[in-house]
Coordinates of C-alpha atoms and ligand atoms in Angstrom, one line a residue:
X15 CA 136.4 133.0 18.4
X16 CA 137.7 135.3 15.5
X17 CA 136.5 135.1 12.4
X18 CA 138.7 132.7 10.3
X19 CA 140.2 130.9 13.6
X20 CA 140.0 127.2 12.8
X21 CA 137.7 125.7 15.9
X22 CA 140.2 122.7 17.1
X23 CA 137.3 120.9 18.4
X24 CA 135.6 121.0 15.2
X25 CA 138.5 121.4 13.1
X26 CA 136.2 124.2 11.0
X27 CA 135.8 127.4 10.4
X28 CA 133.0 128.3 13.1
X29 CA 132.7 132.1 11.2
X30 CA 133.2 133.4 8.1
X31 CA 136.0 135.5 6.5
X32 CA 137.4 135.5 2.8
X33 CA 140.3 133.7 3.4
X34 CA 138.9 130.8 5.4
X35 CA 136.6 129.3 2.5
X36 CA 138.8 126.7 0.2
X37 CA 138.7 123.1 -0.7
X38 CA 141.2 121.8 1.7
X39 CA 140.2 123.3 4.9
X40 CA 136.3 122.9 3.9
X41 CA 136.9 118.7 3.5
X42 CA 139.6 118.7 6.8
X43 CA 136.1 119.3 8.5
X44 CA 133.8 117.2 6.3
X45 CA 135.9 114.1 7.0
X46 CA 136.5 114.9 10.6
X47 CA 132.7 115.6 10.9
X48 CA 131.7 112.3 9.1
X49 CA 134.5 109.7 10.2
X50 CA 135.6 107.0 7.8
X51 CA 132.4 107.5 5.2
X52 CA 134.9 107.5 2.4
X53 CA 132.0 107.6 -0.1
X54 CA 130.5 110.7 1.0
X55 CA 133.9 112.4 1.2
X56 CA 134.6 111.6 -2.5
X57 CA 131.0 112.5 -4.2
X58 CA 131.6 115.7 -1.8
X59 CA 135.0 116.6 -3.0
X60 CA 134.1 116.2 -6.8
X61 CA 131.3 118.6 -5.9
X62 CA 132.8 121.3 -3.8
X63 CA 135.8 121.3 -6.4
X64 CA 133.5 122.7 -8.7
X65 CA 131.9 124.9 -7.0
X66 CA 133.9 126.7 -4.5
X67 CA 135.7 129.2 -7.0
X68 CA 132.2 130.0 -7.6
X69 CA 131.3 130.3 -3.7
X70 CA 134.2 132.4 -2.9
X71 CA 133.1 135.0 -5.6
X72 CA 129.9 135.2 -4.3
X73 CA 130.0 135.5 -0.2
X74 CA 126.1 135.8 -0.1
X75 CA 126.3 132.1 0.3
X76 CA 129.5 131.9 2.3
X77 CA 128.4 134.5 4.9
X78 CA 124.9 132.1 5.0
X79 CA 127.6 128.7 5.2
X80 CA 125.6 127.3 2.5
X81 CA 128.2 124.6 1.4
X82 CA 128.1 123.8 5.2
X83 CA 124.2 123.5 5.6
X84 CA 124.1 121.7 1.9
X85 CA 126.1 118.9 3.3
X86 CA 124.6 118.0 6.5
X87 CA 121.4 116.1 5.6
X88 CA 118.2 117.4 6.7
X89 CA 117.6 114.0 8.6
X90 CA 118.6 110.2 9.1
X91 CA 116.3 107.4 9.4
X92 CA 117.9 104.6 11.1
X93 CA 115.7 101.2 11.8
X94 CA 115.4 97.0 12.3
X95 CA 113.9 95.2 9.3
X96 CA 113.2 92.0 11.0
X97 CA 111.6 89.0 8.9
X98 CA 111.4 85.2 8.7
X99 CA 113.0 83.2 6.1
X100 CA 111.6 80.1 4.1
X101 CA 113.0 77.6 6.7
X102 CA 111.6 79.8 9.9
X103 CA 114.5 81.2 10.7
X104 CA 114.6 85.0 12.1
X105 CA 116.4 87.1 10.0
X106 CA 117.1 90.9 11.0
X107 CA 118.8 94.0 8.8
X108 CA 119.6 97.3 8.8
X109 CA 117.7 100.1 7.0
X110 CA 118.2 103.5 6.3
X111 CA 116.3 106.4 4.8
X112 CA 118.7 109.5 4.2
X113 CA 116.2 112.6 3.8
X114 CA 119.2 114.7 2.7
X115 CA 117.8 118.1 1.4
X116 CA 114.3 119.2 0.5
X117 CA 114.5 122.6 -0.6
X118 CA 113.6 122.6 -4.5
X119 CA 110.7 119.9 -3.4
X120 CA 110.0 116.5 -1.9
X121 CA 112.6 113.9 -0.8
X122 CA 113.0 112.0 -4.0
X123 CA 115.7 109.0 -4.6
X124 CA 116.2 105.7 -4.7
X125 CA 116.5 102.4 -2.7
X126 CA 119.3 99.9 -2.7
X127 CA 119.5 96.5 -1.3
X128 CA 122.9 95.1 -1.2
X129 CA 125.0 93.6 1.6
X130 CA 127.4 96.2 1.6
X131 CA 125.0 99.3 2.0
X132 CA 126.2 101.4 4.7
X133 CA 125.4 105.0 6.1
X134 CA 128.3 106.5 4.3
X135 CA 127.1 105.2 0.8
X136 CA 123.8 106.3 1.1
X137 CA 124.8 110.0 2.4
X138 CA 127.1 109.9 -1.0
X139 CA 124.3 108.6 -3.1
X140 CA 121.8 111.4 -1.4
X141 CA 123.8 114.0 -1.8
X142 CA 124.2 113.2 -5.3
X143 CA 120.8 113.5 -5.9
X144 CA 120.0 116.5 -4.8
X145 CA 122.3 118.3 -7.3
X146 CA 121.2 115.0 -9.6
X147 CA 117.6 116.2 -9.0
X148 CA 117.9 120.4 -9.6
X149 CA 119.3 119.6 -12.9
X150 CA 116.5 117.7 -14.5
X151 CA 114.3 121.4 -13.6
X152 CA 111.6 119.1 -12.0
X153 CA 110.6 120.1 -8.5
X154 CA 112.6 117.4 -6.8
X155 CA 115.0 117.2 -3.2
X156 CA 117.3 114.9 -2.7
X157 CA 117.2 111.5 -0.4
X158 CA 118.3 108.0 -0.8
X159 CA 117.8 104.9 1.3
X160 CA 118.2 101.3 1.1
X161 CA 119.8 98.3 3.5
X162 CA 122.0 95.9 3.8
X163 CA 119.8 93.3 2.7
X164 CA 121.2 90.6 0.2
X165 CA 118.1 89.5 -2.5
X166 CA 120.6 87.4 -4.4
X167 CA 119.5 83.8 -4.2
X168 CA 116.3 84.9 -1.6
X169 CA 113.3 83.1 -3.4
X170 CA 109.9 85.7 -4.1
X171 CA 108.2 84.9 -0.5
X172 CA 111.2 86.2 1.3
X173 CA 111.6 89.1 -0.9
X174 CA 108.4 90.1 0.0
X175 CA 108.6 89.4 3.7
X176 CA 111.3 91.4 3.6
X177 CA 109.7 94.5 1.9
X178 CA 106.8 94.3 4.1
X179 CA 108.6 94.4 6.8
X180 CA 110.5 97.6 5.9
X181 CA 107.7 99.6 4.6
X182 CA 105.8 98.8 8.6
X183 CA 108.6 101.8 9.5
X184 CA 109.3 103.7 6.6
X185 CA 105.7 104.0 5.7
X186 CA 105.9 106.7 8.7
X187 CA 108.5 108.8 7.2
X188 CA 107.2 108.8 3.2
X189 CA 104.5 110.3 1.6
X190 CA 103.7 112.1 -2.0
X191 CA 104.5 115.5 -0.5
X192 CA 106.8 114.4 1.5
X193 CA 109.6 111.8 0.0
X194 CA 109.3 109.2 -2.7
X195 CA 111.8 106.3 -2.6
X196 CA 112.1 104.6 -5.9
X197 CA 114.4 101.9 -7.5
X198 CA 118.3 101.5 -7.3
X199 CA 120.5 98.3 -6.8
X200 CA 118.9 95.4 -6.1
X201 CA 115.4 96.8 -6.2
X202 CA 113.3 96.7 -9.0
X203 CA 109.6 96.0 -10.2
X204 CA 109.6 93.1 -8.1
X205 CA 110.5 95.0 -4.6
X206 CA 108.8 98.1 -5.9
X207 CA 105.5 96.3 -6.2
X208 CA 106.0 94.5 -2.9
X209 CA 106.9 97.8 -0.7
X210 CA 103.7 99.8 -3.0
X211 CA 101.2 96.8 -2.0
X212 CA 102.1 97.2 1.8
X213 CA 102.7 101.2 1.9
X214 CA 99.1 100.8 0.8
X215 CA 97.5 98.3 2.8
X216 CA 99.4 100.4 5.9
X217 CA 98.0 104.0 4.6
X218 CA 94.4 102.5 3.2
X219 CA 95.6 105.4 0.4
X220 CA 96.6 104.9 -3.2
X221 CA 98.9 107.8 -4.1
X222 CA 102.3 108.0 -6.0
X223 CA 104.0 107.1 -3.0
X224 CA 106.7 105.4 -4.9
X225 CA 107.9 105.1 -8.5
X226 CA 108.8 102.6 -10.7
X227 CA 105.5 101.1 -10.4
X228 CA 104.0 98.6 -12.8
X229 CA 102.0 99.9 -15.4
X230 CA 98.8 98.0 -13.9
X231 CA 99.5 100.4 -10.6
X232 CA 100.3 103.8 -11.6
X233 CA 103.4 103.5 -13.3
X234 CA 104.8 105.6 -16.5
X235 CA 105.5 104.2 -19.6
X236 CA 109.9 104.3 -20.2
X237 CA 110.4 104.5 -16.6
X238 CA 112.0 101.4 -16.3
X239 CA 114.2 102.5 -19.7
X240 CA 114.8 105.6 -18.7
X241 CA 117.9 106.1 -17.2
X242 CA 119.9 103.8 -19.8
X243 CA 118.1 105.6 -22.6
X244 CA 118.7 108.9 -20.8
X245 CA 122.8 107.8 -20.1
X246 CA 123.0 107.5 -24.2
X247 CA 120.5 110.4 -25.2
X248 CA 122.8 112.7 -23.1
X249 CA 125.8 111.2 -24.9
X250 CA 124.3 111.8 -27.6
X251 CA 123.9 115.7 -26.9
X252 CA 127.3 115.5 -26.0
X253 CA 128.7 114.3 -29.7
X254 CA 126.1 116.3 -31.0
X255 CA 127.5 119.6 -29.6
X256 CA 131.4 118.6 -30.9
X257 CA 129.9 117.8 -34.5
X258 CA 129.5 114.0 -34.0
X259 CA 127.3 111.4 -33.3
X260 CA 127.3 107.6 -31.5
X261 CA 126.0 106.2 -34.7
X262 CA 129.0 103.9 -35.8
X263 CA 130.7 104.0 -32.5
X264 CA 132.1 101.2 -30.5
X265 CA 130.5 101.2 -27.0
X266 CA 132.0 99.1 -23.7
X267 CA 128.8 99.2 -21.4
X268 CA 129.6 98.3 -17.9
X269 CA 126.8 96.0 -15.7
X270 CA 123.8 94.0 -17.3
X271 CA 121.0 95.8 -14.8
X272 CA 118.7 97.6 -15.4
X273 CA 120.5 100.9 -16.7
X274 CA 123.4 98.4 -18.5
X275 CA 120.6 96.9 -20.7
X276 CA 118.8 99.7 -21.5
X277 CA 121.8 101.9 -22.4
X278 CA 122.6 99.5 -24.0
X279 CA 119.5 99.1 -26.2
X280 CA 119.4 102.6 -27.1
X281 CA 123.2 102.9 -27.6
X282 CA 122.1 100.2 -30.4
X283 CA 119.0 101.5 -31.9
X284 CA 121.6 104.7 -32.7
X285 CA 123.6 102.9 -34.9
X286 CA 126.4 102.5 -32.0
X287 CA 128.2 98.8 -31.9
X288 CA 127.8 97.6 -28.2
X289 CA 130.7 95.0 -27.5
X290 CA 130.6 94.3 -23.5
X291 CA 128.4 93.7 -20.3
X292 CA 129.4 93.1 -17.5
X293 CA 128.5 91.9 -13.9
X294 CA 130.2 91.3 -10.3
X295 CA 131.5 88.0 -11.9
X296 CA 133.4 89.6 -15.0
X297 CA 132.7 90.8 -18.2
X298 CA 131.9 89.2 -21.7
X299 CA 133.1 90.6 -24.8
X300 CA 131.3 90.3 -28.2
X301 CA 133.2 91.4 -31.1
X302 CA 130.3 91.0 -33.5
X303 CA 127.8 93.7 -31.4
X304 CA 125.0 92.3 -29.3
X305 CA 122.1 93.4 -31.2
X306 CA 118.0 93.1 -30.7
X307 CA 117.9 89.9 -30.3
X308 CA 121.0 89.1 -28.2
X309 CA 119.1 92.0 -25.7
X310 CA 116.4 90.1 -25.8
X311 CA 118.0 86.5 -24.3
X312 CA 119.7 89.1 -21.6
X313 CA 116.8 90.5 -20.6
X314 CA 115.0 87.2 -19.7
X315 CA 118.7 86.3 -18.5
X316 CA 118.7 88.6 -15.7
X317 CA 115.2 90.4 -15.4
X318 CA 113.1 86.7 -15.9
X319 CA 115.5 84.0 -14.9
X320 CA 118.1 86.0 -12.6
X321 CA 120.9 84.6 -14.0
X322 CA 124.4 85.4 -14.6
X323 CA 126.1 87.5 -17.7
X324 CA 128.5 84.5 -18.0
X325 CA 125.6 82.1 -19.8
X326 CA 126.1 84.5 -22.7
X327 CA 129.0 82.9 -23.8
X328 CA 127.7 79.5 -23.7
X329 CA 125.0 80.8 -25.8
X330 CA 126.9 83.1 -28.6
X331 CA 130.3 81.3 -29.1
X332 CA 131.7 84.4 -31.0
X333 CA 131.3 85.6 -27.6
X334 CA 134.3 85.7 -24.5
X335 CA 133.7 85.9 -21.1
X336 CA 136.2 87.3 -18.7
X337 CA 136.4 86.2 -14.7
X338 CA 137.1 88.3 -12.7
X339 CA 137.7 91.0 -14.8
X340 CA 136.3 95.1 -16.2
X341 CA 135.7 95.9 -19.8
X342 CA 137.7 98.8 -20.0
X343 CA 140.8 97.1 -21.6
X344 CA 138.2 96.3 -24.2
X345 CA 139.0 99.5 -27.3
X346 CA 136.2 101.3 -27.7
X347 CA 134.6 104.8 -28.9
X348 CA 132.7 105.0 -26.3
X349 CA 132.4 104.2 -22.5
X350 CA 129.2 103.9 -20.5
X351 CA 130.2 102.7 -16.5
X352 CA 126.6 101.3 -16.0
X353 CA 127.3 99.0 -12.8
X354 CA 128.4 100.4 -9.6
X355 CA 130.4 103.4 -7.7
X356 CA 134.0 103.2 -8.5
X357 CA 134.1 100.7 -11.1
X358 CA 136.5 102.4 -13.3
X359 CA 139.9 103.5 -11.7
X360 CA 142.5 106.7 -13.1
X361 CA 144.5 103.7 -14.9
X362 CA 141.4 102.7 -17.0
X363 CA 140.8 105.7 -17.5
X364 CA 144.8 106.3 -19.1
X365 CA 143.7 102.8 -21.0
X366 CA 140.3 104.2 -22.4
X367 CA 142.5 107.7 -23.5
X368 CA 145.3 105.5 -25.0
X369 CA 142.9 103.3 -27.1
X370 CA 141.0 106.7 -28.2
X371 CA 138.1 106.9 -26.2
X372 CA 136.2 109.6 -27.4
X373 CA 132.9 110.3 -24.8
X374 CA 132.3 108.7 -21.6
X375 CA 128.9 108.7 -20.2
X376 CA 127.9 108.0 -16.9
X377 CA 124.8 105.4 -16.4
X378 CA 126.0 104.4 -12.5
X379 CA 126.1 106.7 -10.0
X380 CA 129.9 108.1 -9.0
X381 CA 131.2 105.0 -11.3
X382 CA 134.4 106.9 -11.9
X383 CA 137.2 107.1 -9.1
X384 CA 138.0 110.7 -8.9
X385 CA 141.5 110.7 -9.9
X386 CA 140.4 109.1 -13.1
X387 CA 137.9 111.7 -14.1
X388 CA 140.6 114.1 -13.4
X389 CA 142.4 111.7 -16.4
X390 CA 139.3 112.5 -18.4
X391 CA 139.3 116.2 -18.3
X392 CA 142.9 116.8 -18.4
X393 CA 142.7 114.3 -21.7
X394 CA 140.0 116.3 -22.9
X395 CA 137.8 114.0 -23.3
X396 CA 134.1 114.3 -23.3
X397 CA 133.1 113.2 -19.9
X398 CA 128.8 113.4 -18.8
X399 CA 128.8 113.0 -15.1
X400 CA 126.8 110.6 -13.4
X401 CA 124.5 113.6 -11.9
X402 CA 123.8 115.0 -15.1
X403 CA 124.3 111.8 -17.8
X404 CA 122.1 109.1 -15.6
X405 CA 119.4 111.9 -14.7
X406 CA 116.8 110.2 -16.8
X407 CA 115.3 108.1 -14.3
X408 CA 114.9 110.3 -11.6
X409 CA 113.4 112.5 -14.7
X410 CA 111.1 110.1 -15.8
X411 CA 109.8 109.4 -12.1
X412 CA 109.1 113.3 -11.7
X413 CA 106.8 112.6 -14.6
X414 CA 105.7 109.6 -13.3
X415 CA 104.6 111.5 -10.2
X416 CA 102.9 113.9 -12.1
X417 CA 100.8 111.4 -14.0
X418 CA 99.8 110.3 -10.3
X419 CA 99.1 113.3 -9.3
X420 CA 96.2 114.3 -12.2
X421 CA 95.5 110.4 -12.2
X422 CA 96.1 110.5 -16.0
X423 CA 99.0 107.9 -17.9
X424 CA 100.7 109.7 -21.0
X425 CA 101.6 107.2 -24.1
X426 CA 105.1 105.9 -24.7
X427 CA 106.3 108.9 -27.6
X428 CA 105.0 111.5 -25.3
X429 CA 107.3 110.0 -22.4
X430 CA 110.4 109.5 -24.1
X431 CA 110.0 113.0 -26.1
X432 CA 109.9 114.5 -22.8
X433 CA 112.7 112.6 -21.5
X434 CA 114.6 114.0 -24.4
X435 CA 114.2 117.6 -24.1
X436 CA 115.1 117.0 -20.1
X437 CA 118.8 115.4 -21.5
X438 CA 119.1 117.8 -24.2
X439 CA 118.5 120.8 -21.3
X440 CA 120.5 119.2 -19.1
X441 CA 123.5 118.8 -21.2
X442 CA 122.7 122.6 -22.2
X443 CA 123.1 123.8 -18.4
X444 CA 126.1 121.8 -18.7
X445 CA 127.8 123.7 -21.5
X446 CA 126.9 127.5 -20.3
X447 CA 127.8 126.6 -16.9
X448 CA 131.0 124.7 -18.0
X449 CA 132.3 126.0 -21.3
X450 CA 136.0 127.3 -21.6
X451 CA 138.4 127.3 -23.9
X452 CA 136.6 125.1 -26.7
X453 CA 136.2 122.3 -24.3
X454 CA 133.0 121.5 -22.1
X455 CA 134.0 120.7 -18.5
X456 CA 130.2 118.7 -17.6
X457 CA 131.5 117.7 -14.2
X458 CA 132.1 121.4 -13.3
X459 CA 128.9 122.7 -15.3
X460 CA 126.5 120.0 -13.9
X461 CA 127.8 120.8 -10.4
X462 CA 127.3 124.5 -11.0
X463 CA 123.8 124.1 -12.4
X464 CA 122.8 122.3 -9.9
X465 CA 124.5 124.2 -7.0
X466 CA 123.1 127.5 -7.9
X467 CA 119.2 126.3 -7.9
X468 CA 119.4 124.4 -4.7
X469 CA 121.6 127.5 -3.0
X470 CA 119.1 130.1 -4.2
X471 CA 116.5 128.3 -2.3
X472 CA 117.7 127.5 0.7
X473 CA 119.6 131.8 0.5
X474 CA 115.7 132.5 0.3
X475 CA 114.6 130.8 3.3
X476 CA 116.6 132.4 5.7
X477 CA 118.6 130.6 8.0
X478 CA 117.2 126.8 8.6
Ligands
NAP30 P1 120.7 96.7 -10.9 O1 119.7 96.5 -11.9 O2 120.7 96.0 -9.6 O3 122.1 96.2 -11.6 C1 123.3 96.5 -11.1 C2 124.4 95.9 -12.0 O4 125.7 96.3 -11.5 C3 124.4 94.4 -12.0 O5 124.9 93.9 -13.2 C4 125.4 94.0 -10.9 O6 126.0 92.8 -11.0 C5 126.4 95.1 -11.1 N1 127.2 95.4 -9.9 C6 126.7 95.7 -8.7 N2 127.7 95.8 -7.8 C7 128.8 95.5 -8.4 C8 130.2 95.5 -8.1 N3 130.6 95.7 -6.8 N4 131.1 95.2 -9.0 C9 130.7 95.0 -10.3 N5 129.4 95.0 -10.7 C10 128.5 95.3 -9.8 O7 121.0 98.2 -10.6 P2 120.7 99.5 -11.6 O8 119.4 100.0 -11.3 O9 121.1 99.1 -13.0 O10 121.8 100.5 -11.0 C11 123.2 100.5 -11.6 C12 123.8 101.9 -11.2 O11 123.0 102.9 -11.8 C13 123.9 102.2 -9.7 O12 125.1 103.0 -9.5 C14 122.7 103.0 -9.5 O13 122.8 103.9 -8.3 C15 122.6 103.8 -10.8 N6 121.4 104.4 -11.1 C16 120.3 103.7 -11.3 C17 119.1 104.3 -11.6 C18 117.8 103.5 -11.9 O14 116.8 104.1 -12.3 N7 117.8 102.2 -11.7 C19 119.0 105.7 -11.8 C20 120.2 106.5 -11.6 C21 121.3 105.8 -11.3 P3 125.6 91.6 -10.0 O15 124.3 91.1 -10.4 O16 126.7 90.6 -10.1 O17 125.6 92.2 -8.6

């Protein structure tokens, strides 16, 4: 086949030529290549948007099909989590471990447990964190797993059935050098601890196998803050760089999890005014600014008790709760999508820019439907992408990692100082890589930083 002759079987460009590298033709293939993962094809577009003016001035990395080879992960995990339930009844799932790409260092990223998890979700989230993972400077690859498991009204016993049972496969496929699951949706300390206990008992070896741990266990001081600190400290930078600041600003946070409530808190300790949470139920809406102690009664709300954001209108009258509905009709300064992928569509968006939105700051992971960041950038607005604003928890795991690794624990200031100069670098790879015209574009400048890093490595290698 000549070079540049689209392969009708593969409906890609099998060799390389000048003309044959652009967005369009590149995601014809993707999306034939990786049938109805609509997920994947989005976080991939955003991405390859970016960075293919980039590509096609440099054909060192075309001639080596690096955009190619940086999509396809290095390998899939695919297994049966089978487990009993509290009434004896055999319950089975579907797990997944997406070892996407390990060229800057070990598989690192998340777990999720939600019903909906599927193959094309995690290949999104993986790829994501590899780009995620190259910006924070730590020696980090990318992966992400989780399954379609619902923990949602499970009591503690099955939780931790469950978790044992998954670990009796992945335990196989993980390791400190290797890859390092962590936290996402539906996992936190509780599942951690569960899947470190077993991972252990299985191995007879205590390492840093995961992250996220309790402090008892190896675990870091701010992890479990971190990536809601990190979402705000990067917003921060952000106002910082345009002469401003969040102290004084009204701020919708999206989701009452983990990264909500900590983005949250630090979006208060600031100065900012934080006037919604939300969950899958709706949103409230508290004109008066939930403050220290209204963070408090959510925490025990949803970390302690599991409960649902609506009880906070029974308990603060001043405060609304909406069915049903998203806080982004809600006017505010500020906008911080804390809850889930594609949680905030291009006509929020056009309602956030028409009530004067001035910074919006990614806590979730791809929160933003693409057409609506397009709103973002065209409004000007300042706009800290998921895989640079929400980087702070991966961060903080590296560190956590590290602490493992010289069996040592660092104190709280020295943590969060260090998370602080990883935001503030971040958001300054962002600006050289995304500057023009007096306005920062951080989706193209964190997709460039992190391109380059991950493409250098994998250029050096050779072809693998
Ligand atoms: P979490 O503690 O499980 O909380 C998730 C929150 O999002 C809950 O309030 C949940 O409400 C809400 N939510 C989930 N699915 C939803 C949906 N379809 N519609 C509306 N709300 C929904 O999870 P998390 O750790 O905070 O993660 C939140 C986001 O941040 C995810 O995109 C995750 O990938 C990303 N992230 C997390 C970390 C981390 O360190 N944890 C790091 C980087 C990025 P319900 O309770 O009603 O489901």
């Amino acid at each position: 086949m000549a070079d540049g002759i689209i392969d009708p079987a593969e409906n890609r460009k099998t060799t390389w030529t000048e003309a044959c590298v652009d967005t369009e033709c590149f995601m014809l293939g993707l999306k034939k290549r990786n049938t109805g993962q609509k997920l994947f094809h989005q976080a991939v577009r955003e991405f390859i948007e970016s960075v293919m003016p980039f590509v096609q001035q440099n054909p060192q990395y075309q001639k080596a099909q690096i955009l190619e080879r940086m999509t396809e992960p290095d390998r899939i995990v695919i297994f049966r989590v089978t487990w009993e339930d509290d009434a004896g009844n055999v319950r089975v799932n579907r797990a997944w471990r997406v070892q996407f790409n390990n060229s800057i260092g070990p598989y690192k990223g998340g777990l999720r447990f939600h019903p909906n998890v599927n193959l094309g979700e995690l290949k999104f989230l993986g790829f994501e964190q590899t780009f995620k993972n190259s910006l924070t400077g730590l020696p980090m690859g990318g992966a992400k797993g989780g399954a379609n498991f619902n923990p949602k009204g499970k009591s503690d016993r099955e939780v931790m059935r469950f978790c044992q049972s998954l670990m009796i496969e992945l335990h196989r496929h993980i390791g400190e050098d290797t890859d390092i699951p962590a936290g996402d949706i539906g996992v936190g300390a509780r599942e951690i601890s569960y899947l470190f206990g077993q991972y252990k008992r299985l191995q007879n070896r205590f390492v840093g196998v995961l992250t996220g741990k309790g402090l008892a266990f190896g675990g870091s001081l701010v992890r479990t803050e971190a990536t809601g600190y990190g979402c705000v400290y990067f917003c921060e930078n952000m106002l910082n760089h345009s002469g401003d600041s969040i102290k004084g600003k009204t701020c919708a946070v999206s989701g009452s999890g983990n990264v909500a409530i900590y983005a949250a808190e630090k979006a208060h300790e600031l100065g900012g005014k934080v006037i919604t949470l939300s969950d899958s139920a709706g949103f409230i809406h508290d004109p008066a600014g939930i403050d220290a102690e209204k963070l408090a009664f959510i925490k025990d709300l949803k970390e302690v008790r599991r409960g649902r954001i609506a009880e906070y209108e029974e308990k603060y009258k001043e405060a609304n709760f909406y069915a049903g509905q998203r806080p982004w009709g809600v006017p505010c300064d500020v906008a911080f999508p804390c809850a889930t992928q594609n949680e905030l569509n291009v006509d929020e968006a056009k309602t956030l820019i028409g009530n004067g939105v001035k910074a919006v700051s990614e806590g979730a992971n791809m929160p933003t439907e693409l057409a609506g960041v397009h709103a973002f950038l065209d409004a000007r607005v300042l706009f800290g992408p998921a895989k640079a604003a929400n980087a702070g928890g991966v961060a903080v795991s590296g560190l956590e990692q590290s602490q493992n690794a010289v069996r040592m624990s660092w104190g709280r200031d020295e943590v969060d100082s260090r998370l602080k100069t990883i935001m503030r670098e971040i958001h300054d790879k962002c600006v050289s890589n995304g500057d023009a015209d007096g306005y920062t574009n951080y989706v193209r400048g964190a997709n460039l930083a992190g391109f380059k890093k991950v493409a250098d490595a994998m250029l050096a290698y050779g072809v693998v």
